[in-house]
Amino acid sequence: MMDAGHRFVVWLVMAGLLAACLPDLGGDEGDDGDVSLEDPGDCIVVDMAVSSEKADLMRDLARTFNGSDGAAVDGKCIFARPQSKASGAATTLLADGWDENAEGPRPVIWSPASSAWGTILNQRLGDKGQAAIAPEGTPFMVTPLVIAMPQPMADALGYPEEPIGFSDILALARNKEGWAAFGHPEWGQFRLGKTNPNFSTSGLSALIAQYYAATGKVADLTLEDLRAPDVNRFARGVESAVVHYGDTTLSFLNNWYRTDARGTSLTYVSAVAVEEKSLIDYNRGDPDGVLDPGEEPLPPKIPLVAIYPEEGTLFSDNPFFTLDAEWVSDEQRQAAQVFTDFVQRPENQERVLEFGFRPGNTEVAIGDPVSPENGVDPEQPQTLLEVPDPPVMVNMLDQWGEQRKSARVLLVMDVSGSMGDPAGDGRETKLDLAKQAAIEALDQFKNDDEVGLRIFSTDLAPEEPTDYIDLVPIAPIGEQRERIASAIRGLIPTAGTPLYTVAEDSYTLLQEDFDAERINAVVLLTDGRNEDPRNSDIDRLLEILRSSNEGQATRPVRIFPIAYGGDADLDVLRRIAETTNASAYDASDPTTISKVFTAVISNF
């Protein structure tokens, strides 16, 4: 019997068979509002839930639409009101109950990152004996998956004259000379960035392409193919080059951009599987695709090149679903169709291009910025891959769980006094929620992963003052999963927060015992600010981390901090993460810690 995670994948693949698209699953999507689109009170309101990568564009289109002559049904005005809502979050809300007080208005139009989400929603509702509410959607815009590579590296490989695919990535991963084999020993070993296919469809698409490359096929991948020893060796070889995984490609792109400014981007990572739109954003100086008010884009010193794998790739789409739900009136459905027709107009589809996407309306020609000047090729891809059947996909993910690069991780948990403060409805403390989330996250590690547990607070042992204690040493988690869980259950809050000391010493421990065959990392959860007068110099800490990180580029250790609760020093934690080419995670709302912990562990 398949577990819930496997059923999710089957739904996703079924949708992929219909939509032939696999975009990122929303791990990098945020939720925010826009007061400039408040309901004027005298129109037919078409509320929309849209994934974040197109939220700004949808707001622009809504502003143009609202108040225009065509924005009417039977003489009554229409008011389109988009709000950004992560695709997965919206799916869950629509399936389990949308709380308008907490989440804003229920949507009339739902536009997730992929039409796959519509099938997933309908399946979830069907499992509960409820009717489907997401009919076939209208594609809004599309973008292909590519392999992003710094231009000097692509040039060194002879691209585009010499086609590049996952077979070439395998050869690079296996070559002990690394980039020295291509005349650039200063670049070190070949390093690959991939997202976790259980969380990100960019990662899932890359995994599909990887297996097709191993078999030499473009369609009809079978279970027998996956079991072939040479296919397994191919997959393990590619995974061996991974620097770390993650729930979103944005962490790679942001870190690439920061290291580019320091002149070290060529030693951070060699290639990352991303969407073409994200590569365009990066080359235009906007690595996360969102410009803050007043922010001016600054193109990187070294641009990226989009490599369209010679074995083939997959497209993503962005559908418009007018929901067939009890809260949507006939009048709203008519109004939604008017807005859907509006965004399909050629002049509005041309605006899609401004954001780096290809138009969903095939009558509109692809143009700038989807152009060679931004590192992409509008004539590509030439080969599209077929999404495998659901049983093959489930088996593929099962195998990836064992074939992926193993990890060596130190879990570092804050047990300072403030962790005893109430959280959520007040019946549990912050530490209670953190312990529950950490224990649940242990199941995401495979048995071969090496995991240890360290706690920190000031004066943990009065007879021998210390800032941290290693409760469980780093060892294969298959041998000590319950031991770690038991130690976490027994944690109690006490004293203060020696943040800088534990960050430095944990980093040093991992680097001294570095394992080149594994992802080496520290997961650091804290709810406060540094409270250690003996070590209060953040600049000193960052310089130590930076010097060690750059001086020992062949021994990269990354710190993934979790800012837990409203008092956590998120700015400092971000600086620590960025200095080690990692990402910080925001759990300022303690009730989100389980979701955040899951996202953090997806890096391994």
Coordinates of C-alpha atoms in Angstrom, one line a residue:
M1 CA 0.0 0.0 0.0
M2 CA 1.3 3.5 -0.9
D3 CA 1.7 6.0 1.9
A4 CA 0.4 9.6 1.7
G5 CA 3.6 10.9 0.2
H6 CA 3.5 8.3 -2.6
R7 CA -0.2 9.0 -3.3
F8 CA 0.8 12.7 -3.6
V9 CA 3.4 11.9 -6.2
V10 CA 1.0 9.7 -8.2
W11 CA -1.5 12.6 -8.3
L12 CA 1.3 14.9 -9.4
V13 CA 2.4 12.6 -12.2
M14 CA -1.2 12.0 -13.4
A15 CA -1.5 15.8 -13.7
G16 CA 1.8 15.9 -15.5
L17 CA 0.6 13.4 -18.0
L18 CA -2.3 15.7 -18.8
A19 CA -0.4 19.0 -18.6
A20 CA 3.1 17.9 -19.7
C21 CA 4.5 20.3 -17.1
L22 CA 6.5 20.1 -13.9
P23 CA 7.2 23.6 -12.3
D24 CA 8.6 24.3 -8.8
L25 CA 6.0 23.2 -6.3
G26 CA 5.9 26.4 -4.4
G27 CA 8.6 26.0 -1.8
D28 CA 9.7 29.5 -2.5
E29 CA 6.3 31.1 -2.7
G30 CA 5.1 33.6 -0.1
D31 CA 1.7 35.0 0.8
D32 CA 1.1 38.7 0.9
G33 CA -1.6 41.2 0.1
D34 CA -2.0 44.4 -1.9
V35 CA -4.0 47.3 -0.4
S36 CA -4.1 49.0 -3.7
L37 CA -6.6 46.3 -4.9
E38 CA -9.1 46.6 -2.1
D39 CA -12.7 45.9 -3.0
P40 CA -14.5 49.2 -4.1
G41 CA -17.7 47.7 -2.9
D42 CA -20.0 48.2 -5.9
C43 CA -18.6 45.6 -8.5
I44 CA -18.6 41.9 -9.1
V45 CA -15.5 40.8 -7.1
V46 CA -13.3 38.1 -8.7
D47 CA -11.0 37.1 -5.9
M48 CA -7.9 35.2 -7.1
A49 CA -5.2 33.0 -5.4
V50 CA -2.1 33.1 -7.6
S51 CA 1.4 31.6 -7.1
S52 CA 4.0 34.1 -6.1
E53 CA 6.1 34.0 -9.3
K54 CA 3.3 35.7 -11.2
A55 CA 1.7 37.7 -8.3
D56 CA 3.2 41.0 -9.4
L57 CA 2.2 40.5 -13.0
M58 CA -1.4 39.6 -12.0
R59 CA -1.7 42.7 -9.9
D60 CA -0.5 44.8 -12.8
L61 CA -3.0 43.2 -15.1
A62 CA -5.8 43.5 -12.6
R63 CA -5.1 47.3 -12.2
T64 CA -5.3 47.7 -16.0
F65 CA -8.4 45.6 -16.1
N66 CA -10.3 47.1 -13.2
G67 CA -12.2 50.2 -14.4
S68 CA -11.7 49.5 -18.1
D69 CA -14.7 49.6 -20.5
G70 CA -14.6 45.8 -20.9
A71 CA -14.6 44.9 -17.2
A72 CA -18.3 44.4 -16.9
V73 CA -21.1 41.7 -17.0
D74 CA -24.6 42.9 -18.0
G75 CA -23.6 46.5 -17.3
K76 CA -22.2 45.7 -13.9
C77 CA -18.5 46.4 -13.2
I78 CA -16.0 43.6 -12.5
F79 CA -13.2 44.0 -9.9
A80 CA -10.3 41.4 -10.1
R81 CA -8.5 41.1 -6.8
P82 CA -5.4 38.8 -6.8
Q83 CA -3.6 37.7 -3.7
S84 CA -0.4 35.7 -3.6
K85 CA -0.9 32.2 -2.2
A86 CA 1.6 29.3 -2.4
S87 CA 0.4 26.5 -4.7
G88 CA 0.6 23.8 -2.1
A89 CA -0.9 25.9 0.6
A90 CA -3.8 26.9 -1.6
T91 CA -4.4 23.2 -2.5
T92 CA -4.6 22.2 1.1
L93 CA -6.9 25.1 2.0
L94 CA -9.3 24.4 -0.9
A95 CA -9.3 20.7 0.0
D96 CA -9.6 21.0 3.8
G97 CA -11.5 24.2 4.3
W98 CA -10.5 27.9 3.6
D99 CA -10.6 30.1 6.7
E100 CA -11.3 33.5 5.3
N101 CA -10.4 35.2 8.6
A102 CA -6.9 33.8 8.5
E103 CA -6.3 33.4 4.7
G104 CA -8.3 36.1 3.0
P105 CA -11.2 35.6 0.6
R106 CA -11.8 32.2 -1.0
P107 CA -10.8 32.4 -4.7
V108 CA -13.1 32.5 -7.7
I109 CA -10.0 32.0 -9.9
W110 CA -7.1 29.9 -8.7
S111 CA -3.8 30.0 -10.6
P112 CA -1.2 27.7 -9.1
A113 CA 2.3 27.2 -10.6
S114 CA 1.1 24.1 -12.3
S115 CA -2.1 22.5 -13.6
A116 CA -0.9 19.5 -11.7
W117 CA -2.3 21.1 -8.5
G118 CA -5.8 21.1 -10.0
T119 CA -5.7 17.3 -10.4
I120 CA -4.2 16.9 -6.9
L121 CA -7.0 19.1 -5.4
N122 CA -9.7 17.1 -7.3
Q123 CA -8.2 13.8 -6.1
R124 CA -8.1 14.9 -2.5
L125 CA -11.7 16.0 -2.7
G126 CA -12.7 12.8 -4.4
D127 CA -11.0 10.7 -1.7
K128 CA -13.4 12.4 0.8
G129 CA -16.4 11.8 -1.4
Q130 CA -16.7 15.4 -2.5
A131 CA -17.1 16.7 -6.0
A132 CA -14.2 18.1 -8.0
I133 CA -14.0 21.9 -8.1
A134 CA -11.1 22.6 -10.5
P135 CA -12.1 22.1 -14.1
E136 CA -9.7 22.1 -17.0
G137 CA -7.6 25.3 -16.8
T138 CA -6.4 27.7 -19.4
P139 CA -2.6 28.0 -19.6
F140 CA -1.4 31.5 -18.8
M141 CA 2.4 31.3 -19.4
V142 CA 5.1 28.6 -19.8
T143 CA 8.8 28.1 -19.1
P144 CA 11.1 25.1 -19.6
L145 CA 13.5 23.5 -17.2
V146 CA 17.2 24.2 -18.0
I147 CA 20.6 23.6 -16.5
A148 CA 22.0 26.9 -15.4
M149 CA 25.8 27.2 -15.7
P150 CA 28.2 30.2 -15.4
Q151 CA 29.2 31.3 -18.9
P152 CA 33.0 30.6 -18.5
M153 CA 32.2 27.0 -17.6
A154 CA 29.8 26.5 -20.4
D155 CA 32.4 28.0 -22.8
A156 CA 35.0 25.6 -21.4
L157 CA 32.7 22.7 -22.3
G158 CA 32.3 24.0 -25.8
Y159 CA 28.6 24.8 -25.4
P160 CA 26.5 25.4 -27.5
E161 CA 28.5 23.9 -30.3
E162 CA 29.0 20.8 -28.2
P163 CA 25.6 19.7 -26.8
I164 CA 25.5 19.1 -23.0
G165 CA 23.3 16.8 -21.1
F166 CA 23.1 14.7 -17.9
S167 CA 25.6 12.2 -19.4
D168 CA 28.2 15.0 -19.5
I169 CA 27.3 16.0 -15.9
L170 CA 28.0 12.4 -14.9
A171 CA 31.4 12.5 -16.6
L172 CA 32.2 15.7 -14.9
A173 CA 31.2 14.3 -11.5
R174 CA 33.3 11.2 -12.0
N175 CA 36.4 13.0 -13.2
K176 CA 38.7 13.3 -10.3
E177 CA 40.6 16.1 -12.0
G178 CA 37.5 18.3 -11.9
W179 CA 37.7 21.4 -13.9
A180 CA 41.4 20.9 -14.3
A181 CA 40.6 18.5 -17.1
F182 CA 39.3 21.6 -19.0
G183 CA 42.2 23.8 -18.2
H184 CA 40.8 25.5 -15.1
P185 CA 42.1 23.9 -11.9
E186 CA 41.2 27.1 -10.0
W187 CA 37.5 26.1 -10.3
G188 CA 38.0 23.0 -8.3
Q189 CA 35.7 20.0 -8.6
F190 CA 32.4 20.0 -10.5
R191 CA 29.6 20.9 -8.1
L192 CA 25.9 20.4 -8.9
G193 CA 22.9 22.1 -7.3
K194 CA 19.6 20.2 -7.3
T195 CA 16.3 20.7 -5.4
N196 CA 14.7 17.8 -3.5
P197 CA 12.3 16.0 -5.9
N198 CA 9.9 15.3 -3.0
F199 CA 9.4 19.1 -2.5
S200 CA 10.3 20.8 -5.8
T201 CA 9.2 19.8 -9.3
S202 CA 12.4 21.4 -10.7
G203 CA 14.1 18.6 -8.8
L204 CA 11.6 16.1 -9.9
S205 CA 12.0 17.2 -13.6
A206 CA 15.8 16.9 -13.2
L207 CA 15.4 13.4 -11.8
I208 CA 13.2 12.4 -14.7
A209 CA 15.7 13.7 -17.2
Q210 CA 18.5 12.0 -15.4
Y211 CA 16.9 8.6 -15.7
Y212 CA 16.0 9.1 -19.3
A213 CA 19.7 10.0 -19.9
A214 CA 20.7 6.8 -18.2
T215 CA 18.5 4.7 -20.5
G216 CA 18.9 6.7 -23.7
K217 CA 15.1 7.0 -24.0
V218 CA 12.8 10.0 -24.3
A219 CA 9.5 8.1 -23.5
D220 CA 8.2 4.8 -22.0
L221 CA 10.5 4.6 -19.0
T222 CA 9.8 1.3 -17.2
L223 CA 10.3 -0.3 -13.8
E224 CA 12.7 -2.7 -15.5
D225 CA 14.8 0.3 -16.7
L226 CA 15.0 1.6 -13.1
R227 CA 16.2 -1.7 -11.8
A228 CA 19.1 -2.0 -14.3
P229 CA 22.5 -1.9 -12.5
D230 CA 24.0 0.6 -15.0
V231 CA 21.0 2.9 -14.5
N232 CA 21.5 2.9 -10.8
R233 CA 25.2 3.6 -11.2
F234 CA 24.4 6.5 -13.5
A235 CA 22.0 8.0 -10.9
R236 CA 24.4 7.6 -8.0
G237 CA 27.2 9.2 -10.0
V238 CA 25.1 12.3 -10.8
E239 CA 24.0 12.6 -7.2
S240 CA 27.6 12.4 -6.0
A241 CA 28.2 15.9 -7.4
V242 CA 25.4 17.6 -5.5
V243 CA 26.5 20.3 -3.0
H244 CA 23.2 20.1 -1.1
Y245 CA 19.5 19.8 -2.0
G246 CA 16.7 22.1 -0.9
D247 CA 13.0 23.0 -1.3
T248 CA 13.6 25.8 -3.8
T249 CA 16.2 26.9 -6.4
L250 CA 16.2 30.5 -4.9
S251 CA 18.7 29.6 -2.3
F252 CA 21.2 28.5 -5.0
L253 CA 20.5 31.6 -7.1
N254 CA 20.8 34.1 -4.2
N255 CA 24.0 32.5 -3.0
W256 CA 25.4 32.4 -6.6
Y257 CA 24.6 36.2 -6.8
R258 CA 26.3 36.9 -3.5
T259 CA 29.4 34.9 -4.3
D260 CA 29.5 36.6 -7.8
A261 CA 29.8 40.0 -6.0
R262 CA 32.8 38.6 -4.0
G263 CA 34.4 37.0 -7.1
T264 CA 33.9 33.4 -5.9
S265 CA 30.9 32.2 -7.8
L266 CA 32.9 29.8 -9.9
T267 CA 33.9 27.8 -6.8
Y268 CA 30.4 27.8 -5.2
V269 CA 28.5 25.7 -7.6
S270 CA 29.0 24.7 -11.3
A271 CA 25.4 24.0 -12.4
V272 CA 21.9 24.1 -11.1
A273 CA 18.6 22.8 -12.5
V274 CA 16.2 25.8 -12.7
E275 CA 13.4 27.2 -14.7
E276 CA 14.4 29.4 -17.7
K277 CA 12.5 32.3 -16.2
S278 CA 14.7 32.2 -13.0
L279 CA 17.9 32.3 -15.1
I280 CA 16.6 35.3 -17.0
D281 CA 15.9 37.0 -13.7
Y282 CA 19.4 36.3 -12.4
N283 CA 21.1 37.6 -15.5
R284 CA 19.0 40.8 -15.2
G285 CA 20.2 41.3 -11.7
D286 CA 17.2 40.0 -9.8
P287 CA 18.1 36.6 -8.6
D288 CA 15.0 36.0 -6.5
G289 CA 12.6 37.5 -9.1
V290 CA 11.3 40.1 -6.7
L291 CA 12.6 43.7 -6.7
D292 CA 11.9 45.7 -3.5
P293 CA 10.6 49.3 -3.9
G294 CA 13.5 51.5 -5.0
E295 CA 15.8 48.5 -5.6
E296 CA 17.8 48.7 -8.9
P297 CA 18.8 45.4 -10.5
L298 CA 22.5 45.0 -10.9
P299 CA 23.5 42.3 -13.5
P300 CA 26.1 39.8 -12.2
K301 CA 29.7 40.0 -13.2
I302 CA 29.5 36.5 -14.6
P303 CA 26.2 35.7 -16.3
L304 CA 24.6 32.2 -16.5
V305 CA 23.9 30.3 -19.6
A306 CA 20.8 28.1 -20.1
I307 CA 21.7 24.6 -21.2
Y308 CA 18.8 22.7 -22.7
P309 CA 19.8 19.1 -21.9
E310 CA 20.4 17.2 -25.2
E311 CA 18.4 14.3 -23.8
G312 CA 15.4 16.5 -23.5
T313 CA 13.5 18.5 -20.9
L314 CA 10.0 19.4 -19.6
F315 CA 7.8 22.5 -19.7
S316 CA 5.8 24.1 -16.9
D317 CA 2.5 26.0 -17.3
N318 CA 0.5 28.4 -15.1
P319 CA -3.3 27.6 -15.5
F320 CA -6.3 29.7 -14.7
F321 CA -9.0 27.6 -12.9
T322 CA -12.4 29.1 -12.5
L323 CA -13.5 27.1 -9.5
D324 CA -16.7 25.1 -9.7
A325 CA -17.3 25.7 -6.0
E326 CA -20.4 26.4 -3.9
W327 CA -19.1 29.9 -3.0
V328 CA -18.7 31.0 -6.6
S329 CA -21.9 32.4 -8.1
D330 CA -22.9 32.3 -11.8
E331 CA -22.3 36.0 -12.0
Q332 CA -18.7 35.5 -10.7
R333 CA -18.1 32.7 -13.2
Q334 CA -19.1 35.0 -16.0
A335 CA -16.9 37.8 -14.6
A336 CA -14.0 35.3 -14.2
Q337 CA -14.3 34.3 -17.9
V338 CA -14.1 38.0 -18.9
F339 CA -10.9 38.4 -16.9
T340 CA -9.5 35.1 -18.3
D341 CA -10.1 36.3 -21.9
F342 CA -8.5 39.7 -21.0
V343 CA -5.2 38.1 -19.9
Q344 CA -5.1 36.0 -23.1
R345 CA -5.2 39.1 -25.3
P346 CA -1.9 39.5 -27.3
E347 CA -1.0 42.8 -25.6
N348 CA -1.3 41.2 -22.2
Q349 CA 0.5 38.1 -23.2
E350 CA 3.3 40.3 -24.3
R351 CA 3.5 41.6 -20.8
V352 CA 4.2 38.0 -19.7
L353 CA 7.5 38.3 -21.6
E354 CA 8.5 41.3 -19.4
F355 CA 8.6 38.9 -16.4
G356 CA 10.7 36.3 -18.3
F357 CA 8.0 33.8 -19.1
R358 CA 7.0 32.5 -22.6
P359 CA 3.4 33.4 -23.5
G360 CA 0.7 30.8 -23.0
N361 CA -1.1 32.2 -26.1
T362 CA 0.8 30.5 -28.9
E363 CA -0.3 33.3 -31.3
V364 CA 2.1 35.7 -29.5
A365 CA 5.7 35.4 -30.6
I366 CA 8.4 34.7 -28.1
G367 CA 10.6 37.8 -27.8
D368 CA 12.8 39.8 -25.4
P369 CA 13.8 39.0 -22.6
V370 CA 13.7 35.3 -23.8
S371 CA 16.7 36.0 -25.9
P372 CA 20.4 35.1 -26.2
E373 CA 21.3 38.4 -24.6
N374 CA 19.9 37.0 -21.4
G375 CA 21.6 33.6 -21.7
V376 CA 18.6 31.7 -23.2
D377 CA 17.6 30.3 -26.6
P378 CA 13.9 30.9 -27.7
E379 CA 14.4 28.1 -30.3
Q380 CA 15.0 25.6 -27.6
P381 CA 14.2 23.0 -26.3
Q382 CA 14.2 20.7 -29.3
T383 CA 13.3 17.5 -27.4
L384 CA 10.5 17.1 -24.8
L385 CA 10.5 14.2 -22.4
E386 CA 7.4 12.1 -21.6
V387 CA 6.4 12.0 -17.9
P388 CA 6.7 8.4 -16.8
D389 CA 3.7 6.4 -15.6
P390 CA 2.7 6.8 -11.9
P391 CA 4.2 3.4 -10.7
V392 CA 7.5 4.3 -12.4
M393 CA 7.5 7.7 -10.7
V394 CA 6.9 6.3 -7.3
N395 CA 9.7 3.8 -7.7
M396 CA 12.0 6.5 -9.0
L397 CA 11.5 8.6 -5.9
D398 CA 11.9 5.5 -3.7
Q399 CA 15.2 4.8 -5.4
W400 CA 16.3 8.5 -5.2
G401 CA 15.8 8.3 -1.4
E402 CA 18.6 5.7 -1.3
Q403 CA 20.7 7.0 -4.2
R404 CA 20.8 10.6 -3.2
K405 CA 24.0 11.9 -1.7
S406 CA 24.3 11.1 2.0
A407 CA 24.4 13.7 4.7
R408 CA 26.4 14.4 7.9
V409 CA 24.3 16.8 10.0
L410 CA 24.6 18.3 13.5
L411 CA 21.2 19.3 14.9
V412 CA 21.8 22.2 17.3
M413 CA 18.8 23.2 19.4
D414 CA 18.4 26.3 21.7
V415 CA 17.1 25.4 25.2
S416 CA 17.4 28.9 26.6
G417 CA 14.8 30.0 29.1
S418 CA 12.7 31.8 26.5
M419 CA 12.0 28.5 24.8
G420 CA 9.6 27.9 27.7
D421 CA 7.4 30.8 26.6
P422 CA 3.8 29.9 25.5
A423 CA 3.2 29.4 21.8
G424 CA 0.1 29.1 19.6
D425 CA -3.0 28.9 21.8
G426 CA -0.8 29.0 24.9
R427 CA -1.3 25.3 25.9
E428 CA 2.1 24.4 24.6
T429 CA 5.5 26.1 24.9
K430 CA 7.8 27.0 22.0
L431 CA 10.1 24.2 23.1
D432 CA 7.2 21.7 23.0
L433 CA 6.4 22.6 19.4
A434 CA 10.1 22.5 18.4
K435 CA 10.6 19.1 20.0
Q436 CA 7.6 17.7 18.1
A437 CA 8.8 19.1 14.8
A438 CA 12.4 17.9 15.3
I439 CA 11.3 14.4 16.1
E440 CA 9.0 14.2 13.1
A441 CA 11.8 15.5 10.8
L442 CA 14.1 12.7 11.8
D443 CA 12.1 10.4 9.6
Q444 CA 13.3 12.4 6.5
F445 CA 16.8 11.1 7.0
K446 CA 17.8 7.8 5.4
N447 CA 19.5 5.2 7.6
D448 CA 22.9 6.0 6.2
D449 CA 22.8 9.7 7.0
E450 CA 25.0 10.6 10.0
V451 CA 23.1 12.8 12.5
G452 CA 24.0 14.1 16.0
L453 CA 22.2 16.3 18.6
R454 CA 23.7 19.3 20.4
I455 CA 21.8 21.6 22.8
F456 CA 23.0 25.1 23.9
S457 CA 22.3 27.6 26.6
T458 CA 24.5 29.5 29.0
D459 CA 25.8 27.5 32.0
L460 CA 24.2 24.2 31.1
A461 CA 26.3 22.4 33.7
P462 CA 26.9 24.5 36.9
E463 CA 29.7 22.3 38.1
E464 CA 31.6 22.8 34.8
P465 CA 30.1 25.9 33.0
T466 CA 29.6 25.2 29.3
D467 CA 27.6 26.7 26.5
Y468 CA 26.6 23.5 24.8
I469 CA 26.3 19.7 25.4
D470 CA 26.5 17.0 22.8
L471 CA 23.6 14.7 23.8
V472 CA 24.0 12.3 20.9
P473 CA 27.3 12.1 18.9
I474 CA 27.2 12.2 15.1
A475 CA 26.6 8.6 13.8
P476 CA 24.4 6.8 11.3
I477 CA 20.9 7.7 12.2
G478 CA 19.6 4.2 11.4
E479 CA 21.4 3.1 14.6
Q480 CA 20.2 5.9 16.8
R481 CA 17.0 7.5 15.5
E482 CA 15.1 6.6 18.7
R483 CA 18.0 7.7 20.9
I484 CA 17.9 11.1 19.3
A485 CA 14.2 11.3 19.6
S486 CA 14.3 10.3 23.2
A487 CA 16.9 13.0 24.0
I488 CA 14.8 15.6 22.3
R489 CA 11.7 14.6 24.3
G490 CA 13.7 15.2 27.5
L491 CA 14.8 18.8 26.7
I492 CA 13.9 21.5 29.2
P493 CA 14.4 25.3 28.9
T494 CA 17.1 27.1 31.0
A495 CA 19.3 30.2 31.1
G496 CA 20.4 32.3 28.1
T497 CA 21.6 32.1 24.4
P498 CA 25.3 31.8 23.6
L499 CA 24.5 32.0 19.9
Y500 CA 27.9 33.0 18.4
T501 CA 29.9 30.5 20.4
V502 CA 27.7 27.5 19.4
A503 CA 27.6 28.6 15.8
E504 CA 31.4 28.9 15.6
D505 CA 32.2 25.7 17.5
S506 CA 29.6 23.6 15.6
Y507 CA 30.9 24.8 12.3
T508 CA 34.5 24.0 13.3
L509 CA 33.5 20.5 14.5
L510 CA 31.9 19.7 11.1
Q511 CA 34.9 21.0 9.2
E512 CA 37.5 19.2 11.3
D513 CA 35.7 15.9 10.7
F514 CA 34.6 16.7 7.1
D515 CA 33.4 13.8 5.0
A516 CA 33.9 14.5 1.3
E517 CA 31.4 11.8 0.3
R518 CA 28.6 13.6 2.2
I519 CA 26.7 16.9 2.6
N520 CA 28.2 18.4 5.7
A521 CA 25.9 20.8 7.5
V522 CA 24.7 22.4 10.8
V523 CA 21.0 22.9 11.5
L524 CA 20.8 25.7 14.1
L525 CA 17.4 26.5 15.8
T526 CA 17.2 29.5 18.1
D527 CA 14.5 31.7 19.4
G528 CA 16.6 34.6 20.6
R529 CA 19.6 36.8 20.2
N530 CA 23.1 36.3 21.4
E531 CA 23.2 36.8 25.2
D532 CA 26.8 35.8 25.8
P533 CA 28.9 38.8 27.0
R534 CA 32.1 36.7 26.5
N535 CA 31.4 36.4 22.8
S536 CA 29.4 39.3 21.4
D537 CA 31.3 40.2 18.2
I538 CA 29.2 39.2 15.2
D539 CA 31.7 40.6 12.8
R540 CA 34.4 38.4 14.2
L541 CA 32.2 35.3 13.9
L542 CA 31.3 36.1 10.2
E543 CA 35.0 36.7 9.4
I544 CA 35.9 33.3 10.9
L545 CA 33.2 31.6 8.9
R546 CA 34.1 33.5 5.7
S547 CA 37.8 32.9 5.9
S548 CA 37.3 29.2 6.7
N549 CA 34.7 28.8 4.0
E550 CA 36.8 30.4 1.3
G551 CA 40.1 29.1 2.5
Q552 CA 38.9 25.5 2.6
A553 CA 36.6 25.5 -0.5
T554 CA 37.1 21.7 -0.8
R555 CA 35.6 21.2 2.7
P556 CA 32.3 23.2 2.5
V557 CA 30.2 23.2 5.7
R558 CA 26.9 25.0 5.6
I559 CA 24.9 26.4 8.5
F560 CA 21.1 26.4 8.0
P561 CA 19.6 28.5 10.8
I562 CA 16.0 28.5 11.9
A563 CA 14.8 31.8 13.4
Y564 CA 12.2 30.6 15.8
G565 CA 9.6 33.0 17.4
G566 CA 9.3 36.7 17.1
D567 CA 12.4 37.5 19.2
A568 CA 14.9 35.6 17.1
D569 CA 17.6 37.6 15.4
L570 CA 16.6 36.8 11.8
D571 CA 19.0 39.4 10.3
V572 CA 22.0 37.9 12.1
L573 CA 21.0 34.4 11.3
R574 CA 20.6 35.3 7.6
R575 CA 24.2 36.7 7.6
I576 CA 25.5 33.5 9.2
A577 CA 23.7 31.4 6.5
E578 CA 24.8 33.6 3.6
T579 CA 28.4 33.5 4.8
T580 CA 28.4 29.7 4.6
N581 CA 26.4 29.7 1.3
A582 CA 23.3 28.3 3.0
S583 CA 19.8 29.7 3.7
A584 CA 18.1 30.9 6.8
Y585 CA 14.5 29.9 7.6
D586 CA 11.8 32.0 9.2
A587 CA 9.6 30.4 11.8
S588 CA 8.7 33.7 13.6
D589 CA 5.3 32.2 14.0
P590 CA 6.1 29.2 16.3
T591 CA 3.1 27.2 15.0
T592 CA 4.8 27.0 11.6
I593 CA 7.9 25.2 13.0
S594 CA 6.9 21.7 11.7
K595 CA 6.6 23.0 8.2
V596 CA 9.8 24.9 8.4
F597 CA 11.8 22.0 9.9
T598 CA 10.6 19.9 6.9
A599 CA 11.8 22.5 4.5
V600 CA 15.2 22.7 6.2
I601 CA 15.7 18.9 6.2
S602 CA 14.9 18.9 2.5
N603 CA 18.4 20.2 1.9
F604 CA 19.8 16.7 2.8

